[in-house]
Amino acid sequence: MPSDKYVLVTGGAGYIGSHTVLELVKAGYKPVVVDNLCNSSEEAVRRVGELTDSKIPFFKTDLRDKEGLDAVFKEYSIESVLHFAGLKAVGESTKIPLEYYDSNVSGTIVLLKTMQKYNTPNFVFSSSATVYGDATRFENMIPIPEECPTGPTSPYGHTKLIIEEILGDAAAADSNLKVAILRYFNPIGAHPSGRIGEDPQGIPNNLLPFVAQVAVGRRQKLQIFGNDYESKDGTPIRDYIHVVDLAKGHLAAMAKLDSVTGQDGQGYFREWNLGTGNGSTVFEIVHAFEKATGVKIPLEVVGRRKGDVVNLTAKADRAHNELHWQTQLTIEDACRDLWKWTTENPWGYGGKPE
Ligand code: NAD
Ligand code: WQD
């Protein structure tokens, strides 16, 4: 239930954060956004304000800036934190791992200490299916349940798992702290208004943003990273989830945290997968995009990308049963919404570079 208090959204100018801020305002919550804008634009927050006819407090602050963060908590009475802020590119994390540990892990520790100082109880963390690594190394772990042993394979994935562990330890030691770990599968799409969406800097790493840039003429062709996997058409399987469904999952997690209390002197801690429960191959996604947009995507099959696994499909039952949340939108909806965002903002939030 929305209260008079505020919800701090770290990384709220980013892709998933901005969509969640929009859903928060629509549901009657009062978000405050903190973001250092290293991978985003303040324009996203401004547009969310425009879409909801509201003014969203925004602070251009790095999470590691202890005084800057403290000032936000001093000014606003914060009841819940949705923690999206962090670096997220798997490949880049292998090149600059210390930056990843510093921003993701150190940033989270400063945030948790500040929450403790101000007695803020609720914490929702943006984790990732990447914490599971290759779940096919075990039998019967596809679709992947939350009990699947973890085993991330990149510095980025390690930071996510380490943060989960820090949160588990912190909740065990603090009866006031309630933690929801949300392990996202593959978020795609954009808000149906076409006003907010994903705006990757440089060459997109992820499949759908790349496909959209090919479709709009910013890139020549899509490279398919391997068609010799054990799947129906040889390409890897992922659980693609519409970003608006994903955003709504955060409201479900907040409601859950409101309804629970810690026990035996400990706080509360629980993990949930946020996915659809259905897998699609790369070719299926490309065909869905072509069907939704009427644009043919030029492509070539090249070798496997290092670190890719064959199947990341969520077992989504826990979120369904305990958070009373499930996805409502389809891959076709996501492709349609991505296309509207891309055609109406072909250069994202900025203008065309000189
Ligand atoms: P994003 O890069 O669009 O958003 C992250 C935001 O955090 C950006 O606006 C960035 O400027 C900000 N930020 C980064 N470091 C910061 C710091 N030290 N202090 C303050 N702000 C900082 O990414 P996204 O796709 O919206 O992802 C949000 C979260 O979800 C991330 O934690 C990511 O790891 C996680 N996640 C994303 C995916 C995905 O495929 N997009 C999948 C699983 C998990
Ligand atoms: C999807 C499929 C590629 C691009 C990553 C992170 C994961 C999570 C989500 C944050 C794969 C294929 C891709 C291209 C291709 N993020 N592909 N050509 O790798 O499943 O997950 O984003 O937590 O941690 O690892 O997503 O979109 O990069 O790839 O063929 O140009 O598309 O091989 O099979 P991925 P993706």
Short mmCIF file of C-alpha atoms and ligand atoms in Angstrom, two decimals:
data_model
loop_
_atom_site.label_atom_id
_atom_site.label_comp_id
_atom_site.label_asym_id
_atom_site.label_seq_id
_atom_site.Cartn_x
_atom_site.Cartn_y
_atom_site.Cartn_z
CA MET A 1 0.00 0.00 0.00
CA PRO A 2 1.43 3.37 -0.94
CA SER A 3 2.16 5.48 2.17
CA ASP A 4 3.08 9.10 2.76
CA LYS A 5 6.71 8.09 2.75
CA TYR A 6 9.04 7.99 -0.24
CA VAL A 7 10.52 5.20 -2.34
CA LEU A 8 14.16 5.77 -3.25
CA VAL A 9 14.92 4.45 -6.74
CA THR A 10 18.67 4.18 -7.33
CA GLY A 11 19.45 4.00 -11.04
CA GLY A 12 15.96 5.38 -11.71
CA ALA A 13 17.09 7.17 -14.89
CA GLY A 14 18.13 3.85 -16.44
CA TYR A 15 16.20 1.42 -18.58
CA ILE A 16 14.38 -0.72 -16.00
CA GLY A 17 14.46 1.93 -13.28
CA SER A 18 12.65 4.56 -15.38
CA HIS A 19 9.87 2.10 -16.29
CA THR A 20 9.51 1.21 -12.62
CA VAL A 21 9.36 4.85 -11.54
CA LEU A 22 6.46 5.27 -13.95
CA GLU A 23 4.57 2.29 -12.46
CA LEU A 24 5.27 3.56 -8.94
CA VAL A 25 3.72 6.96 -9.65
CA LYS A 26 0.75 5.34 -11.39
CA ALA A 27 0.14 3.19 -8.29
CA GLY A 28 0.27 6.19 -5.93
CA TYR A 29 3.84 5.86 -4.61
CA LYS A 30 6.19 8.85 -4.27
CA PRO A 31 9.56 8.02 -5.89
CA VAL A 32 12.84 9.90 -5.46
CA VAL A 33 15.52 9.11 -8.04
CA VAL A 34 19.28 8.95 -7.42
CA ASP A 35 21.46 8.27 -10.45
CA ASN A 36 24.99 9.31 -11.46
CA LEU A 37 23.88 9.26 -15.15
CA CYS A 38 26.92 7.18 -16.19
CA ASN A 39 24.68 5.12 -18.48
CA SER A 40 21.51 7.18 -18.76
CA SER A 41 19.94 10.56 -19.27
CA GLU A 42 17.95 12.78 -16.92
CA GLU A 43 15.55 13.19 -19.84
CA ALA A 44 14.12 9.74 -19.00
CA VAL A 45 13.06 10.98 -15.56
CA ARG A 46 11.65 14.17 -17.05
CA ARG A 47 9.59 12.14 -19.51
CA VAL A 48 8.25 9.89 -16.75
CA GLY A 49 7.16 13.09 -14.99
CA GLU A 50 5.48 14.24 -18.19
CA LEU A 51 3.66 10.91 -18.66
CA THR A 52 2.38 10.95 -15.08
CA ASP A 53 1.84 14.69 -14.79
CA SER A 54 4.12 14.82 -11.77
CA LYS A 55 7.50 16.23 -10.73
CA ILE A 56 9.88 13.48 -9.70
CA PRO A 57 12.68 14.54 -7.35
CA PHE A 58 16.00 13.74 -9.04
CA PHE A 59 19.55 13.77 -7.64
CA LYS A 60 22.60 13.35 -9.85
CA THR A 61 24.57 11.52 -7.18
CA ASP A 62 26.90 8.55 -7.18
CA LEU A 63 25.95 5.93 -4.61
CA ARG A 64 29.50 5.92 -3.29
CA ASP A 65 29.13 9.61 -2.41
CA LYS A 66 28.23 9.10 1.26
CA GLU A 67 27.43 12.74 2.00
CA GLY A 68 25.39 13.15 -1.18
CA LEU A 69 23.30 10.09 -0.37
CA ASP A 70 22.90 11.13 3.25
CA ALA A 71 21.47 14.46 2.12
CA VAL A 72 18.75 12.64 0.16
CA PHE A 73 17.76 10.51 3.16
CA LYS A 74 17.78 13.62 5.36
CA GLU A 75 15.45 15.51 3.03
CA TYR A 76 13.00 12.68 2.29
CA SER A 77 11.51 10.17 4.69
CA ILE A 78 12.31 6.95 2.82
CA GLU A 79 10.50 3.71 3.57
CA SER A 80 11.67 1.53 0.67
CA VAL A 81 14.66 1.39 -1.64
CA LEU A 82 14.56 -0.12 -5.13
CA HIS A 83 18.22 -0.62 -5.97
CA PHE A 84 18.82 -0.66 -9.74
CA ALA A 85 22.02 1.41 -9.86
CA GLY A 86 25.06 -0.45 -11.07
CA LEU A 87 27.21 -1.37 -14.04
CA LYS A 88 25.77 -4.22 -16.08
CA ALA A 89 27.77 -5.16 -19.18
CA VAL A 90 29.15 -8.70 -18.91
CA GLY A 91 31.95 -8.22 -21.48
CA GLU A 92 33.06 -4.85 -20.08
CA SER A 93 33.20 -6.35 -16.57
CA THR A 94 35.96 -8.72 -17.69
CA LYS A 95 38.05 -5.71 -18.82
CA ILE A 96 37.48 -3.37 -15.85
CA PRO A 97 36.47 -5.70 -12.99
CA LEU A 98 37.58 -3.33 -10.23
CA GLU A 99 35.24 -0.63 -11.53
CA TYR A 100 32.42 -3.20 -11.36
CA TYR A 101 33.23 -4.26 -7.80
CA ASP A 102 33.59 -0.65 -6.73
CA SER A 103 30.42 0.71 -8.28
CA ASN A 104 28.21 -2.30 -7.61
CA VAL A 105 29.47 -3.68 -4.31
CA SER A 106 30.87 -0.53 -2.63
CA GLY A 107 27.86 1.47 -3.82
CA THR A 108 25.49 -1.05 -2.23
CA ILE A 109 27.36 -0.97 1.09
CA VAL A 110 27.17 2.82 1.31
CA LEU A 111 23.47 2.57 0.52
CA LEU A 112 22.82 -0.09 3.18
CA LYS A 113 24.70 1.83 5.85
CA THR A 114 22.72 4.96 5.06
CA MET A 115 19.46 3.00 5.23
CA GLN A 116 20.50 1.64 8.61
CA LYS A 117 21.25 5.14 9.88
CA TYR A 118 17.77 6.32 8.88
CA ASN A 119 15.93 3.11 9.87
CA THR A 120 14.72 2.44 6.32
CA PRO A 121 13.35 -1.13 6.36
CA ASN A 122 12.57 -2.28 2.80
CA PHE A 123 15.12 -3.15 0.14
CA VAL A 124 14.46 -4.57 -3.33
CA PHE A 125 17.55 -5.59 -5.26
CA SER A 126 17.97 -5.91 -9.04
CA SER A 127 19.73 -9.23 -9.33
CA SER A 128 20.07 -11.30 -12.44
CA ALA A 129 19.63 -14.79 -13.86
CA THR A 130 23.34 -14.52 -14.56
CA VAL A 131 23.95 -15.61 -10.92
CA TYR A 132 22.97 -19.16 -11.98
CA GLY A 133 25.64 -19.43 -14.67
CA ASP A 134 25.12 -22.49 -16.84
CA ALA A 135 22.18 -24.29 -15.18
CA THR A 136 22.46 -27.14 -17.68
CA ARG A 137 25.51 -28.34 -15.72
CA PHE A 138 22.94 -29.93 -13.38
CA GLU A 139 20.15 -32.32 -14.26
CA ASN A 140 16.54 -31.07 -14.18
CA MET A 141 17.39 -27.41 -13.59
CA ILE A 142 15.68 -26.05 -16.71
CA PRO A 143 13.41 -24.16 -16.15
CA ILE A 144 15.61 -22.69 -13.42
CA PRO A 145 14.18 -22.65 -9.89
CA GLU A 146 15.51 -20.28 -7.22
CA GLU A 147 17.05 -23.31 -5.48
CA CYS A 148 19.38 -23.92 -8.43
CA PRO A 149 22.98 -23.64 -7.18
CA THR A 150 24.57 -20.36 -8.23
CA GLY A 151 27.76 -20.11 -10.26
CA PRO A 152 28.24 -16.81 -12.08
CA THR A 153 30.89 -16.78 -14.78
CA SER A 154 31.82 -13.08 -15.08
CA PRO A 155 32.95 -10.29 -12.75
CA TYR A 156 29.54 -8.67 -13.32
CA GLY A 157 27.79 -11.87 -12.22
CA HIS A 158 30.10 -12.14 -9.21
CA THR A 159 29.15 -8.64 -8.07
CA LYS A 160 25.46 -9.59 -8.23
CA LEU A 161 25.98 -12.74 -6.17
CA ILE A 162 28.24 -11.01 -3.65
CA ILE A 163 25.61 -8.31 -3.15
CA GLU A 164 22.97 -11.02 -2.58
CA GLU A 165 25.23 -12.55 0.07
CA ILE A 166 25.89 -9.19 1.73
CA LEU A 167 22.15 -8.60 1.86
CA GLY A 168 21.58 -12.04 3.41
CA ASP A 169 24.16 -11.31 6.11
CA ALA A 170 22.80 -7.83 6.73
CA ALA A 171 19.22 -9.12 7.09
CA ALA A 172 20.34 -11.86 9.46
CA ALA A 173 21.88 -9.22 11.72
CA ASP A 174 19.16 -6.57 11.56
CA SER A 175 15.56 -7.34 12.53
CA ASN A 176 14.45 -4.09 10.89
CA LEU A 177 15.71 -5.02 7.41
CA LYS A 178 13.49 -6.75 4.82
CA VAL A 179 15.12 -7.76 1.53
CA ALA A 180 13.63 -8.93 -1.76
CA ILE A 181 16.10 -10.29 -4.30
CA LEU A 182 14.65 -10.14 -7.82
CA ARG A 183 16.53 -12.21 -10.37
CA TYR A 184 15.59 -10.81 -13.76
CA PHE A 185 15.80 -12.92 -16.88
CA ASN A 186 16.04 -11.03 -20.22
CA PRO A 187 14.17 -7.70 -20.07
CA ILE A 188 13.06 -6.36 -23.46
CA GLY A 189 10.71 -3.81 -25.01
CA ALA A 190 9.74 -0.33 -23.99
CA HIS A 191 6.81 1.59 -22.57
CA PRO A 192 3.86 1.48 -25.04
CA SER A 193 3.76 5.31 -25.12
CA GLY A 194 7.08 5.27 -27.03
CA ARG A 195 8.38 7.97 -24.66
CA ILE A 196 10.79 5.85 -22.59
CA GLY A 197 12.90 2.86 -23.56
CA GLU A 198 16.39 1.42 -23.58
CA ASP A 199 19.11 3.77 -24.84
CA PRO A 200 22.36 1.81 -24.99
CA GLN A 201 25.58 3.77 -25.37
CA GLY A 202 27.77 2.63 -28.27
CA ILE A 203 27.27 -0.75 -29.89
CA PRO A 204 24.45 -2.61 -28.11
CA ASN A 205 25.49 -5.84 -26.37
CA ASN A 206 21.98 -7.21 -26.11
CA LEU A 207 19.99 -8.86 -28.85
CA LEU A 208 16.84 -6.74 -29.13
CA PRO A 209 18.48 -3.29 -29.01
CA PHE A 210 20.85 -4.49 -31.75
CA VAL A 211 17.97 -5.83 -33.86
CA ALA A 212 16.12 -2.52 -33.48
CA GLN A 213 19.18 -0.53 -34.57
CA VAL A 214 19.52 -2.75 -37.65
CA ALA A 215 15.84 -2.25 -38.43
CA VAL A 216 16.10 1.52 -38.16
CA GLY A 217 19.24 1.61 -40.33
CA ARG A 218 21.82 2.47 -37.65
CA ARG A 219 23.59 -0.90 -38.18
CA GLN A 220 23.95 -3.03 -41.29
CA LYS A 221 23.14 -6.54 -40.13
CA LEU A 222 22.64 -8.73 -37.12
CA GLN A 223 25.24 -11.33 -36.27
CA ILE A 224 23.77 -14.51 -34.81
CA PHE A 225 26.27 -15.87 -32.30
CA GLY A 226 26.16 -19.58 -33.14
CA ASN A 227 23.51 -21.96 -34.48
CA ASP A 228 25.05 -25.18 -33.19
CA TYR A 229 23.49 -25.22 -29.71
CA GLU A 230 21.20 -27.99 -28.50
CA SER A 231 17.89 -26.28 -29.23
CA LYS A 232 15.20 -26.68 -31.86
CA ASP A 233 16.92 -24.33 -34.34
CA GLY A 234 20.43 -24.39 -32.91
CA THR A 235 20.34 -20.93 -31.29
CA PRO A 236 20.33 -20.31 -27.50
CA ILE A 237 17.12 -20.08 -25.49
CA ARG A 238 16.28 -17.12 -23.22
CA ASP A 239 13.29 -16.05 -21.17
CA TYR A 240 12.45 -12.62 -22.61
CA ILE A 241 10.25 -10.50 -20.35
CA HIS A 242 8.52 -7.22 -21.24
CA VAL A 243 10.06 -4.40 -19.20
CA VAL A 244 6.62 -3.16 -18.10
CA ASP A 245 5.80 -6.58 -16.61
CA LEU A 246 9.20 -6.55 -14.94
CA ALA A 247 8.58 -3.06 -13.53
CA LYS A 248 5.30 -4.24 -12.03
CA GLY A 249 7.13 -7.12 -10.34
CA HIS A 250 8.84 -4.52 -8.13
CA LEU A 251 5.51 -3.26 -6.84
CA ALA A 252 4.53 -6.85 -6.06
CA ALA A 253 7.79 -7.32 -4.15
CA MET A 254 7.23 -4.11 -2.18
CA ALA A 255 3.74 -5.29 -1.24
CA LYS A 256 5.24 -8.58 -0.08
CA LEU A 257 7.81 -6.81 2.10
CA ASP A 258 5.02 -4.70 3.63
CA SER A 259 3.18 -7.88 4.61
CA VAL A 260 6.07 -9.70 6.33
CA THR A 261 8.09 -9.21 9.49
CA GLY A 262 11.46 -10.55 10.52
CA GLN A 263 11.58 -13.43 13.01
CA ASP A 264 13.82 -14.55 15.89
CA GLY A 265 15.69 -11.26 15.94
CA GLN A 266 16.47 -11.49 12.24
CA GLY A 267 15.17 -9.50 9.30
CA TYR A 268 13.57 -10.96 6.18
CA PHE A 269 15.33 -12.19 3.03
CA ARG A 270 13.96 -14.02 0.00
CA GLU A 271 14.80 -14.48 -3.71
CA TRP A 272 12.37 -14.53 -6.63
CA ASN A 273 12.92 -15.14 -10.32
CA LEU A 274 11.19 -12.62 -12.55
CA GLY A 275 10.63 -14.25 -15.92
CA THR A 276 7.77 -15.56 -18.02
CA GLY A 277 8.60 -19.24 -17.60
CA ASN A 278 8.84 -19.61 -21.41
CA GLY A 279 11.98 -19.80 -23.50
CA SER A 280 12.52 -18.45 -27.03
CA THR A 281 15.43 -18.99 -29.38
CA VAL A 282 17.30 -16.16 -31.09
CA PHE A 283 15.64 -16.97 -34.43
CA GLU A 284 12.20 -16.96 -32.80
CA ILE A 285 12.83 -13.50 -31.39
CA VAL A 286 14.11 -12.14 -34.68
CA HIS A 287 11.06 -13.56 -36.49
CA ALA A 288 8.71 -12.12 -33.86
CA PHE A 289 10.33 -8.72 -34.38
CA GLU A 290 10.00 -9.01 -38.16
CA LYS A 291 6.35 -9.99 -37.83
CA ALA A 292 5.53 -7.18 -35.39
CA THR A 293 7.24 -4.50 -37.48
CA GLY A 294 7.10 -5.73 -41.07
CA VAL A 295 10.85 -5.06 -41.36
CA LYS A 296 13.19 -7.80 -42.59
CA ILE A 297 16.39 -8.09 -40.55
CA PRO A 298 19.55 -8.83 -42.58
CA LEU A 299 21.61 -11.36 -40.65
CA GLU A 300 24.57 -13.69 -40.76
CA VAL A 301 25.41 -16.62 -38.52
CA VAL A 302 28.88 -16.30 -36.96
CA GLY A 303 30.68 -18.25 -34.23
CA ARG A 304 29.55 -18.60 -30.64
CA ARG A 305 30.00 -15.65 -28.27
CA LYS A 306 32.32 -16.50 -25.37
CA GLY A 307 30.44 -17.11 -22.13
CA ASP A 308 26.98 -17.71 -23.70
CA VAL A 309 24.98 -20.59 -22.25
CA VAL A 310 22.39 -22.66 -24.10
CA ASN A 311 19.34 -22.08 -21.93
CA LEU A 312 18.25 -19.50 -19.33
CA THR A 313 14.54 -20.03 -18.78
CA ALA A 314 12.94 -19.15 -15.45
CA LYS A 315 10.79 -21.32 -13.29
CA ALA A 316 8.44 -18.52 -12.40
CA ASP A 317 6.17 -20.30 -9.89
CA ARG A 318 7.58 -18.77 -6.72
CA ALA A 319 6.88 -15.20 -7.83
CA HIS A 320 3.46 -16.28 -9.03
CA ASN A 321 2.53 -18.01 -5.75
CA GLU A 322 4.15 -15.66 -3.25
CA LEU A 323 4.10 -12.26 -4.97
CA HIS A 324 0.84 -12.88 -6.86
CA TRP A 325 2.59 -11.53 -9.90
CA GLN A 326 2.86 -12.94 -13.37
CA THR A 327 3.64 -11.56 -16.78
CA GLN A 328 0.78 -10.32 -18.94
CA LEU A 329 2.54 -9.10 -22.06
CA THR A 330 3.97 -11.12 -24.94
CA ILE A 331 7.14 -11.01 -26.98
CA GLU A 332 5.04 -9.55 -29.81
CA ASP A 333 3.91 -6.72 -27.49
CA ALA A 334 7.55 -6.09 -26.56
CA CYS A 335 8.66 -6.00 -30.22
CA ARG A 336 5.84 -3.63 -31.13
CA ASP A 337 6.64 -1.31 -28.20
CA LEU A 338 10.37 -1.44 -28.90
CA TRP A 339 9.67 -0.48 -32.49
CA LYS A 340 7.55 2.51 -31.51
CA TRP A 341 10.27 3.69 -29.12
CA THR A 342 12.99 3.17 -31.76
CA THR A 343 11.21 4.84 -34.67
CA GLU A 344 10.11 7.79 -32.56
CA ASN A 345 13.53 8.12 -30.86
CA PRO A 346 16.02 6.67 -33.37
CA TRP A 347 18.95 8.18 -31.44
CA GLY A 348 17.53 7.48 -28.00
CA TYR A 349 17.27 10.43 -25.62
CA GLY A 350 20.06 12.37 -27.32
CA GLY A 351 20.30 13.78 -30.82
CA LYS A 352 22.14 12.23 -33.76
CA PRO A 353 25.90 12.49 -33.12
CA GLU A 354 27.82 14.88 -35.43
P1 NAD B 1 20.91 0.83 -16.85
O1 NAD B 1 22.37 0.97 -17.08
O2 NAD B 1 19.99 1.39 -17.85
O3 NAD B 1 20.52 1.43 -15.42
C1 NAD B 1 21.42 1.47 -14.34
C2 NAD B 1 21.50 2.91 -13.85
O4 NAD B 1 22.37 3.01 -12.74
C3 NAD B 1 22.00 3.87 -14.92
O5 NAD B 1 21.08 4.92 -15.06
C4 NAD B 1 23.34 4.35 -14.38
O6 NAD B 1 23.60 5.69 -14.76
C5 NAD B 1 23.16 4.19 -12.88
N1 NAD B 1 24.38 3.94 -12.11
C6 NAD B 1 25.36 3.03 -12.37
N2 NAD B 1 26.29 3.07 -11.41
C7 NAD B 1 25.89 4.01 -10.50
C8 NAD B 1 26.43 4.49 -9.27
N3 NAD B 1 27.57 4.02 -8.77
N4 NAD B 1 25.74 5.46 -8.61
C9 NAD B 1 24.59 5.94 -9.10
N5 NAD B 1 24.04 5.53 -10.24
C10 NAD B 1 24.68 4.56 -10.94
O7 NAD B 1 20.62 -0.71 -16.60
P2 NAD B 1 19.24 -1.51 -16.51
O8 NAD B 1 19.17 -2.41 -17.66
O9 NAD B 1 18.13 -0.57 -16.24
O10 NAD B 1 19.55 -2.39 -15.24
C11 NAD B 1 19.13 -2.00 -13.94
C12 NAD B 1 19.62 -3.04 -12.95
O11 NAD B 1 19.09 -4.31 -13.29
C13 NAD B 1 21.13 -3.20 -12.91
O12 NAD B 1 21.51 -3.40 -11.56
C14 NAD B 1 21.39 -4.47 -13.70
O13 NAD B 1 22.53 -5.15 -13.26
C15 NAD B 1 20.13 -5.27 -13.39
N6 NAD B 1 19.79 -6.26 -14.45
C16 NAD B 1 19.62 -5.81 -15.74
C17 NAD B 1 19.32 -6.74 -16.74
C18 NAD B 1 19.19 -6.30 -18.18
O14 NAD B 1 19.30 -7.16 -19.06
N7 NAD B 1 18.95 -5.03 -18.47
C19 NAD B 1 19.15 -8.09 -16.41
C20 NAD B 1 19.32 -8.48 -15.09
C21 NAD B 1 19.63 -7.54 -14.10
C1 WQD B 2 20.61 -13.06 -25.96
C2 WQD B 2 20.89 -14.09 -27.04
C3 WQD B 2 23.19 -14.21 -27.74
C4 WQD B 2 23.38 -10.24 -29.52
C5 WQD B 2 22.71 -10.68 -20.86
C6 WQD B 2 23.52 -10.79 -19.60
C7 WQD B 2 22.64 -11.16 -18.45
C8 WQD B 2 21.46 -10.20 -18.33
C9 WQD B 2 20.73 -10.06 -19.62
C10 WQD B 2 22.10 -8.48 -16.80
C11 WQD B 2 22.18 -14.86 -26.80
C12 WQD B 2 22.30 -13.75 -28.88
C13 WQD B 2 22.93 -11.39 -28.90
C14 WQD B 2 23.73 -10.32 -30.92
C15 WQD B 2 23.14 -12.65 -30.91
N1 WQD B 2 21.89 -8.89 -17.98
N2 WQD B 2 22.80 -12.57 -29.58
N3 WQD B 2 23.58 -11.52 -31.54
O1 WQD B 2 23.55 -12.83 -22.95
O2 WQD B 2 21.23 -13.76 -22.48
O3 WQD B 2 22.12 -11.94 -21.11
O4 WQD B 2 21.66 -9.73 -20.67
O5 WQD B 2 22.06 -9.07 -15.78
O6 WQD B 2 23.42 -11.10 -17.33
O7 WQD B 2 24.49 -11.80 -19.79
O8 WQD B 2 21.45 -11.46 -23.43
O9 WQD B 2 20.64 -10.06 -25.27
O10 WQD B 2 23.13 -10.37 -24.98
O11 WQD B 2 21.77 -12.28 -25.77
O12 WQD B 2 23.04 -13.71 -31.53
O13 WQD B 2 24.15 -9.34 -31.52
O14 WQD B 2 21.07 -13.40 -28.28
O15 WQD B 2 24.16 -15.09 -28.21
O16 WQD B 2 21.95 -16.18 -27.21
P1 WQD B 2 22.17 -12.61 -22.54
P2 WQD B 2 21.77 -10.94 -24.88
#
